[in-house]
Amino acid sequence: MNEIWTIGRILKWTENFFKEKGIESPRLDAEVLLGHVLKKERIYLYVHFDEPLQPQELADYREAIKQRIRRVPVAYIIGKREFMGLTFHVTEDTLVPRPDTEILVQAAIERLKKMSGAEEAHPVHFADIGTGTGAICLSVLHYLPQATADTVDISEAARKVAEENAEALDVKGRVTFYTGDLLAPLASQDGAASGKARYDAILSNPPYIPDADIEGLAPEVRCKEPRTALAGGADGLDFYRRLVADSPALLKDDGFLAVEVGIHQAQAVAKMAVESGSFVRTEIIKDYGGIERVVVAWKK
Ligand code: SAM
Ligand code: GLN
């Protein structure tokens, strides 16, 4: 049978196939992958349903479908993800930036903007711990054009991706990348001019999934995303304990620590911050689903 695979027909077929295989958003994924193969925006597909695919396009699309069925996240197949209106290169060495994390970025931008004053007369300096693709840090730098930042990730491979993203987003001159364990690489930088307590803010979306919950995650996350980006210890709070203990020494007196948290973790993290004696005031910010998603802890 010599049927012609048009854009419309192959999308319908793929949507059904993905549905059968239990893929969560079958139509969207079919469209995004086809757009990627054809190097077109999704909107192009809607107005070219009758256009036939070339043999090479068909072969490339089949390959993409095969990967998706193996539960490779769409972002890894196409090598990128939108976040805060910007495009981030992603690889299997980096967590795929999540929409939830935009809540942390927006909260940070709002507060840092106030601190930097009109027309950023007093540019801010902040750190992003566990930077992955650089999603948090590079977005804040994009939206605050005078700000500067340091980032840390334990993964050398993630650092390379974040550096590429910094270059592509044209903020490379304002960010320094460190590889190491949480705040250690920053604490050991005894910059004579800057002193230790040099950050207006320390931001982090650390691994926070309780060990026992990892098995219950979607296969895309559980099998394909780096475990070092997800596992937060027995109760998921290991990284918050360390950040709360170690960040005050690096924060300016009027600075803040802002972290993304998992479901049902916000109260515990806020309490931990206040009980440490280093933070006097906390804020909890909900995401669009009503889940407490971000904790901001102020030194004063
Ligand atoms: N900030 C990115 C985002 O929001 O999309 C990635 C967040 S991901 C949940 C956590 C990141 O922390 C991963 O990139 C992981 O490699 C990094 N990480 C894990 N343990 C670390 C450690 N001990 N020190 C520094 N980074 C660490
Ligand atoms: N939000 C991610 C997830 O639920 C987890 C990211 C993290 O541990 N910080 O898959």
PDB file of N, CA and C and ligand atoms in Angstrom, residues 83 93-98 101 104 128-137 152-155 158 179-183 185 204-208 226-231 239 242 260, ligand 1:
ATOM      1  N   PHE A  83      11.904  28.124  29.116  1.00  0.00           N
ATOM      2  CA  PHE A  83      11.781  28.427  30.548  1.00  0.00           C
ATOM      3  C   PHE A  83      11.886  29.935  30.684  1.00  0.00           C
ATOM      4  N   ASP A  93      22.320  14.952  31.008  1.00  0.00           N
ATOM      5  CA  ASP A  93      23.089  15.268  32.223  1.00  0.00           C
ATOM      6  C   ASP A  93      22.417  16.346  33.056  1.00  0.00           C
ATOM      7  N   THR A  94      21.350  16.940  32.539  1.00  0.00           N
ATOM      8  CA  THR A  94      20.710  18.042  33.268  1.00  0.00           C
ATOM      9  C   THR A  94      19.232  17.746  33.487  1.00  0.00           C
ATOM     10  N   LEU A  95      18.738  18.192  34.627  1.00  0.00           N
ATOM     11  CA  LEU A  95      17.294  18.122  34.841  1.00  0.00           C
ATOM     12  C   LEU A  95      16.615  19.015  33.802  1.00  0.00           C
ATOM     13  N   VAL A  96      15.451  18.593  33.328  1.00  0.00           N
ATOM     14  CA  VAL A  96      14.673  19.446  32.423  1.00  0.00           C
ATOM     15  C   VAL A  96      14.019  20.535  33.280  1.00  0.00           C
ATOM     16  N   PRO A  97      14.276  21.811  32.992  1.00  0.00           N
ATOM     17  CA  PRO A  97      13.667  22.869  33.820  1.00  0.00           C
ATOM     18  C   PRO A  97      12.144  22.739  33.837  1.00  0.00           C
ATOM     19  N   ARG A  98      11.538  22.917  35.030  1.00  0.00           N
ATOM     20  CA  ARG A  98      10.093  22.745  35.201  1.00  0.00           C
ATOM     21  C   ARG A  98       9.391  24.095  35.314  1.00  0.00           C
ATOM     22  N   THR A 101       9.474  25.907  38.671  1.00  0.00           N
ATOM     23  CA  THR A 101      10.681  26.640  39.062  1.00  0.00           C
ATOM     24  C   THR A 101      10.606  28.113  38.650  1.00  0.00           C
ATOM     25  N   LEU A 104      10.036  30.337  41.639  1.00  0.00           N
ATOM     26  CA  LEU A 104      11.251  30.746  42.363  1.00  0.00           C
ATOM     27  C   LEU A 104      11.947  31.896  41.632  1.00  0.00           C
ATOM     28  N   ASP A 128      23.528  30.669  42.591  1.00  0.00           N
ATOM     29  CA  ASP A 128      22.525  29.641  42.255  1.00  0.00           C
ATOM     30  C   ASP A 128      23.195  28.291  42.495  1.00  0.00           C
ATOM     31  N   ILE A 129      22.637  27.531  43.427  1.00  0.00           N
ATOM     32  CA  ILE A 129      23.294  26.291  43.860  1.00  0.00           C
ATOM     33  C   ILE A 129      22.578  25.075  43.268  1.00  0.00           C
ATOM     34  N   GLY A 130      23.313  24.255  42.536  1.00  0.00           N
ATOM     35  CA  GLY A 130      22.716  23.118  41.817  1.00  0.00           C
ATOM     36  C   GLY A 130      22.077  23.651  40.551  1.00  0.00           C
ATOM     37  N   THR A 131      22.900  24.256  39.714  1.00  0.00           N
ATOM     38  CA  THR A 131      22.367  25.092  38.627  1.00  0.00           C
ATOM     39  C   THR A 131      21.820  24.296  37.443  1.00  0.00           C
ATOM     40  N   GLY A 132      22.275  23.054  37.257  1.00  0.00           N
ATOM     41  CA  GLY A 132      21.758  22.247  36.129  1.00  0.00           C
ATOM     42  C   GLY A 132      22.019  22.952  34.808  1.00  0.00           C
ATOM     43  N   THR A 133      20.960  23.202  34.038  1.00  0.00           N
ATOM     44  CA  THR A 133      21.093  23.928  32.759  1.00  0.00           C
ATOM     45  C   THR A 133      21.425  25.399  32.965  1.00  0.00           C
ATOM     46  N   GLY A 134      21.341  25.863  34.216  1.00  0.00           N
ATOM     47  CA  GLY A 134      21.505  27.300  34.485  1.00  0.00           C
ATOM     48  C   GLY A 134      20.179  28.035  34.449  1.00  0.00           C
ATOM     49  N   ALA A 135      19.085  27.278  34.371  1.00  0.00           N
ATOM     50  CA  ALA A 135      17.759  27.890  34.175  1.00  0.00           C
ATOM     51  C   ALA A 135      17.480  29.051  35.136  1.00  0.00           C
ATOM     52  N   ILE A 136      17.750  28.832  36.421  1.00  0.00           N
ATOM     53  CA  ILE A 136      17.408  29.850  37.421  1.00  0.00           C
ATOM     54  C   ILE A 136      18.335  31.063  37.262  1.00  0.00           C
ATOM     55  N   CYS A 137      19.609  30.781  37.360  1.00  0.00           N
ATOM     56  CA  CYS A 137      20.600  31.852  37.342  1.00  0.00           C
ATOM     57  C   CYS A 137      20.546  32.675  36.052  1.00  0.00           C
ATOM     58  N   VAL A 152      27.011  26.926  41.197  1.00  0.00           N
ATOM     59  CA  VAL A 152      27.713  25.689  41.542  1.00  0.00           C
ATOM     60  C   VAL A 152      26.860  24.500  41.109  1.00  0.00           C
ATOM     61  N   ASP A 153      27.511  23.486  40.571  1.00  0.00           N
ATOM     62  CA  ASP A 153      26.850  22.189  40.396  1.00  0.00           C
ATOM     63  C   ASP A 153      27.897  21.120  40.630  1.00  0.00           C
ATOM     64  N   ILE A 154      27.444  19.999  41.136  1.00  0.00           N
ATOM     65  CA  ILE A 154      28.379  18.907  41.405  1.00  0.00           C
ATOM     66  C   ILE A 154      28.743  18.181  40.111  1.00  0.00           C
ATOM     67  N   SER A 155      27.914  18.390  39.089  1.00  0.00           N
ATOM     68  CA  SER A 155      28.123  17.699  37.818  1.00  0.00           C
ATOM     69  C   SER A 155      28.898  18.569  36.838  1.00  0.00           C
ATOM     70  N   ALA A 158      26.928  19.003  33.633  1.00  0.00           N
ATOM     71  CA  ALA A 158      25.890  20.044  33.710  1.00  0.00           C
ATOM     72  C   ALA A 158      26.529  21.421  33.557  1.00  0.00           C
ATOM     73  N   THR A 179      32.407  24.004  39.907  1.00  0.00           N
ATOM     74  CA  THR A 179      31.987  22.613  40.056  1.00  0.00           C
ATOM     75  C   THR A 179      32.361  22.196  41.469  1.00  0.00           C
ATOM     76  N   GLY A 180      31.398  21.641  42.205  1.00  0.00           N
ATOM     77  CA  GLY A 180      31.713  21.210  43.563  1.00  0.00           C
ATOM     78  C   GLY A 180      30.457  20.949  44.363  1.00  0.00           C
ATOM     79  N   ASP A 181      30.684  20.801  45.673  1.00  0.00           N
ATOM     80  CA  ASP A 181      29.614  20.383  46.569  1.00  0.00           C
ATOM     81  C   ASP A 181      28.944  21.601  47.224  1.00  0.00           C
ATOM     82  N   LEU A 182      27.716  21.835  46.877  1.00  0.00           N
ATOM     83  CA  LEU A 182      26.914  22.956  47.416  1.00  0.00           C
ATOM     84  C   LEU A 182      27.720  24.249  47.540  1.00  0.00           C
ATOM     85  N   LEU A 183      27.822  24.791  48.756  1.00  0.00           N
ATOM     86  CA  LEU A 183      28.432  26.110  48.891  1.00  0.00           C
ATOM     87  C   LEU A 183      29.956  26.060  49.041  1.00  0.00           C
ATOM     88  N   PRO A 185      32.590  25.456  47.097  1.00  0.00           N
ATOM     89  CA  PRO A 185      33.482  26.215  46.203  1.00  0.00           C
ATOM     90  C   PRO A 185      33.375  27.726  46.408  1.00  0.00           C
ATOM     91  N   SER A 204      18.252  28.305  45.132  1.00  0.00           N
ATOM     92  CA  SER A 204      18.508  26.893  44.834  1.00  0.00           C
ATOM     93  C   SER A 204      17.214  26.108  44.611  1.00  0.00           C
ATOM     94  N   ASN A 205      17.260  25.248  43.613  1.00  0.00           N
ATOM     95  CA  ASN A 205      16.252  24.202  43.453  1.00  0.00           C
ATOM     96  C   ASN A 205      17.017  22.902  43.633  1.00  0.00           C
ATOM     97  N   PRO A 206      17.234  22.494  44.879  1.00  0.00           N
ATOM     98  CA  PRO A 206      18.086  21.322  45.111  1.00  0.00           C
ATOM     99  C   PRO A 206      17.308  20.032  44.874  1.00  0.00           C
ATOM    100  N   PRO A 207      17.994  18.901  44.841  1.00  0.00           N
ATOM    101  CA  PRO A 207      17.258  17.635  44.792  1.00  0.00           C
ATOM    102  C   PRO A 207      16.393  17.539  46.057  1.00  0.00           C
ATOM    103  N   TYR A 208      15.121  17.191  45.909  1.00  0.00           N
ATOM    104  CA  TYR A 208      14.276  17.152  47.112  1.00  0.00           C
ATOM    105  C   TYR A 208      13.291  15.979  47.174  1.00  0.00           C
ATOM    106  N   PRO A 226      18.866  12.637  35.652  1.00  0.00           N
ATOM    107  CA  PRO A 226      19.945  12.223  36.558  1.00  0.00           C
ATOM    108  C   PRO A 226      19.467  12.108  38.002  1.00  0.00           C
ATOM    109  N   ARG A 227      19.783  10.987  38.617  1.00  0.00           N
ATOM    110  CA  ARG A 227      19.335  10.767  39.997  1.00  0.00           C
ATOM    111  C   ARG A 227      19.949  11.801  40.956  1.00  0.00           C
ATOM    112  N   THR A 228      21.162  12.232  40.663  1.00  0.00           N
ATOM    113  CA  THR A 228      21.795  13.258  41.525  1.00  0.00           C
ATOM    114  C   THR A 228      21.037  14.576  41.471  1.00  0.00           C
ATOM    115  N   ALA A 229      20.151  14.727  40.502  1.00  0.00           N
ATOM    116  CA  ALA A 229      19.365  15.961  40.426  1.00  0.00           C
ATOM    117  C   ALA A 229      18.071  15.844  41.219  1.00  0.00           C
ATOM    118  N   LEU A 230      17.748  14.624  41.671  1.00  0.00           N
ATOM    119  CA  LEU A 230      16.425  14.376  42.257  1.00  0.00           C
ATOM    120  C   LEU A 230      16.456  13.964  43.726  1.00  0.00           C
ATOM    121  N   ALA A 231      17.377  13.081  44.087  1.00  0.00           N
ATOM    122  CA  ALA A 231      17.295  12.412  45.390  1.00  0.00           C
ATOM    123  C   ALA A 231      17.747  13.319  46.535  1.00  0.00           C
ATOM    124  N   PHE A 239      19.314  18.552  51.568  1.00  0.00           N
ATOM    125  CA  PHE A 239      19.993  19.731  50.992  1.00  0.00           C
ATOM    126  C   PHE A 239      19.560  21.023  51.685  1.00  0.00           C
ATOM    127  N   ARG A 242      21.613  21.563  54.847  1.00  0.00           N
ATOM    128  CA  ARG A 242      22.969  22.064  54.571  1.00  0.00           C
ATOM    129  C   ARG A 242      22.929  23.514  54.083  1.00  0.00           C
ATOM    130  N   GLU A 260      13.337  26.348  46.070  1.00  0.00           N
ATOM    131  CA  GLU A 260      12.150  25.602  45.670  1.00  0.00           C
ATOM    132  C   GLU A 260      12.035  24.401  46.595  1.00  0.00           C
TER     133      GLU A 260
HETATM  134  N1  SAM B   1      18.585  24.490  38.921  1.00  0.00           N
HETATM  135  C1  SAM B   1      18.183  23.558  37.878  1.00  0.00           C
HETATM  136  C2  SAM B   1      16.690  23.711  37.622  1.00  0.00           C
HETATM  137  O1  SAM B   1      16.004  24.265  38.478  1.00  0.00           O
HETATM  138  O2  SAM B   1      16.225  23.299  36.549  1.00  0.00           O
HETATM  139  C3  SAM B   1      18.497  22.109  38.278  1.00  0.00           C
HETATM  140  C4  SAM B   1      17.902  21.662  39.580  1.00  0.00           C
HETATM  141  S1  SAM B   1      18.104  19.925  39.934  1.00  0.00           S
HETATM  142  C5  SAM B   1      16.651  19.612  40.863  1.00  0.00           C
HETATM  143  C6  SAM B   1      19.351  19.875  41.182  1.00  0.00           C
HETATM  144  C7  SAM B   1      20.783  20.121  40.698  1.00  0.00           C
HETATM  145  O3  SAM B   1      21.660  20.049  41.829  1.00  0.00           O
HETATM  146  C8  SAM B   1      21.319  19.129  39.686  1.00  0.00           C
HETATM  147  O4  SAM B   1      21.845  19.821  38.573  1.00  0.00           O
HETATM  148  C9  SAM B   1      22.418  18.355  40.435  1.00  0.00           C
HETATM  149  O5  SAM B   1      23.508  17.978  39.613  1.00  0.00           O
HETATM  150  C10 SAM B   1      22.851  19.378  41.458  1.00  0.00           C
HETATM  151  N2  SAM B   1      23.446  18.804  42.681  1.00  0.00           N
HETATM  152  C11 SAM B   1      23.145  17.640  43.300  1.00  0.00           C
HETATM  153  N3  SAM B   1      23.886  17.477  44.410  1.00  0.00           N
HETATM  154  C12 SAM B   1      24.697  18.564  44.495  1.00  0.00           C
HETATM  155  C13 SAM B   1      25.699  18.977  45.394  1.00  0.00           C
HETATM  156  N4  SAM B   1      26.032  18.227  46.458  1.00  0.00           N
HETATM  157  N5  SAM B   1      26.338  20.149  45.169  1.00  0.00           N
HETATM  158  C14 SAM B   1      26.024  20.913  44.096  1.00  0.00           C
HETATM  159  N6  SAM B   1      25.066  20.574  43.198  1.00  0.00           N
HETATM  160  C15 SAM B   1      24.420  19.420  43.391  1.00  0.00           C
END
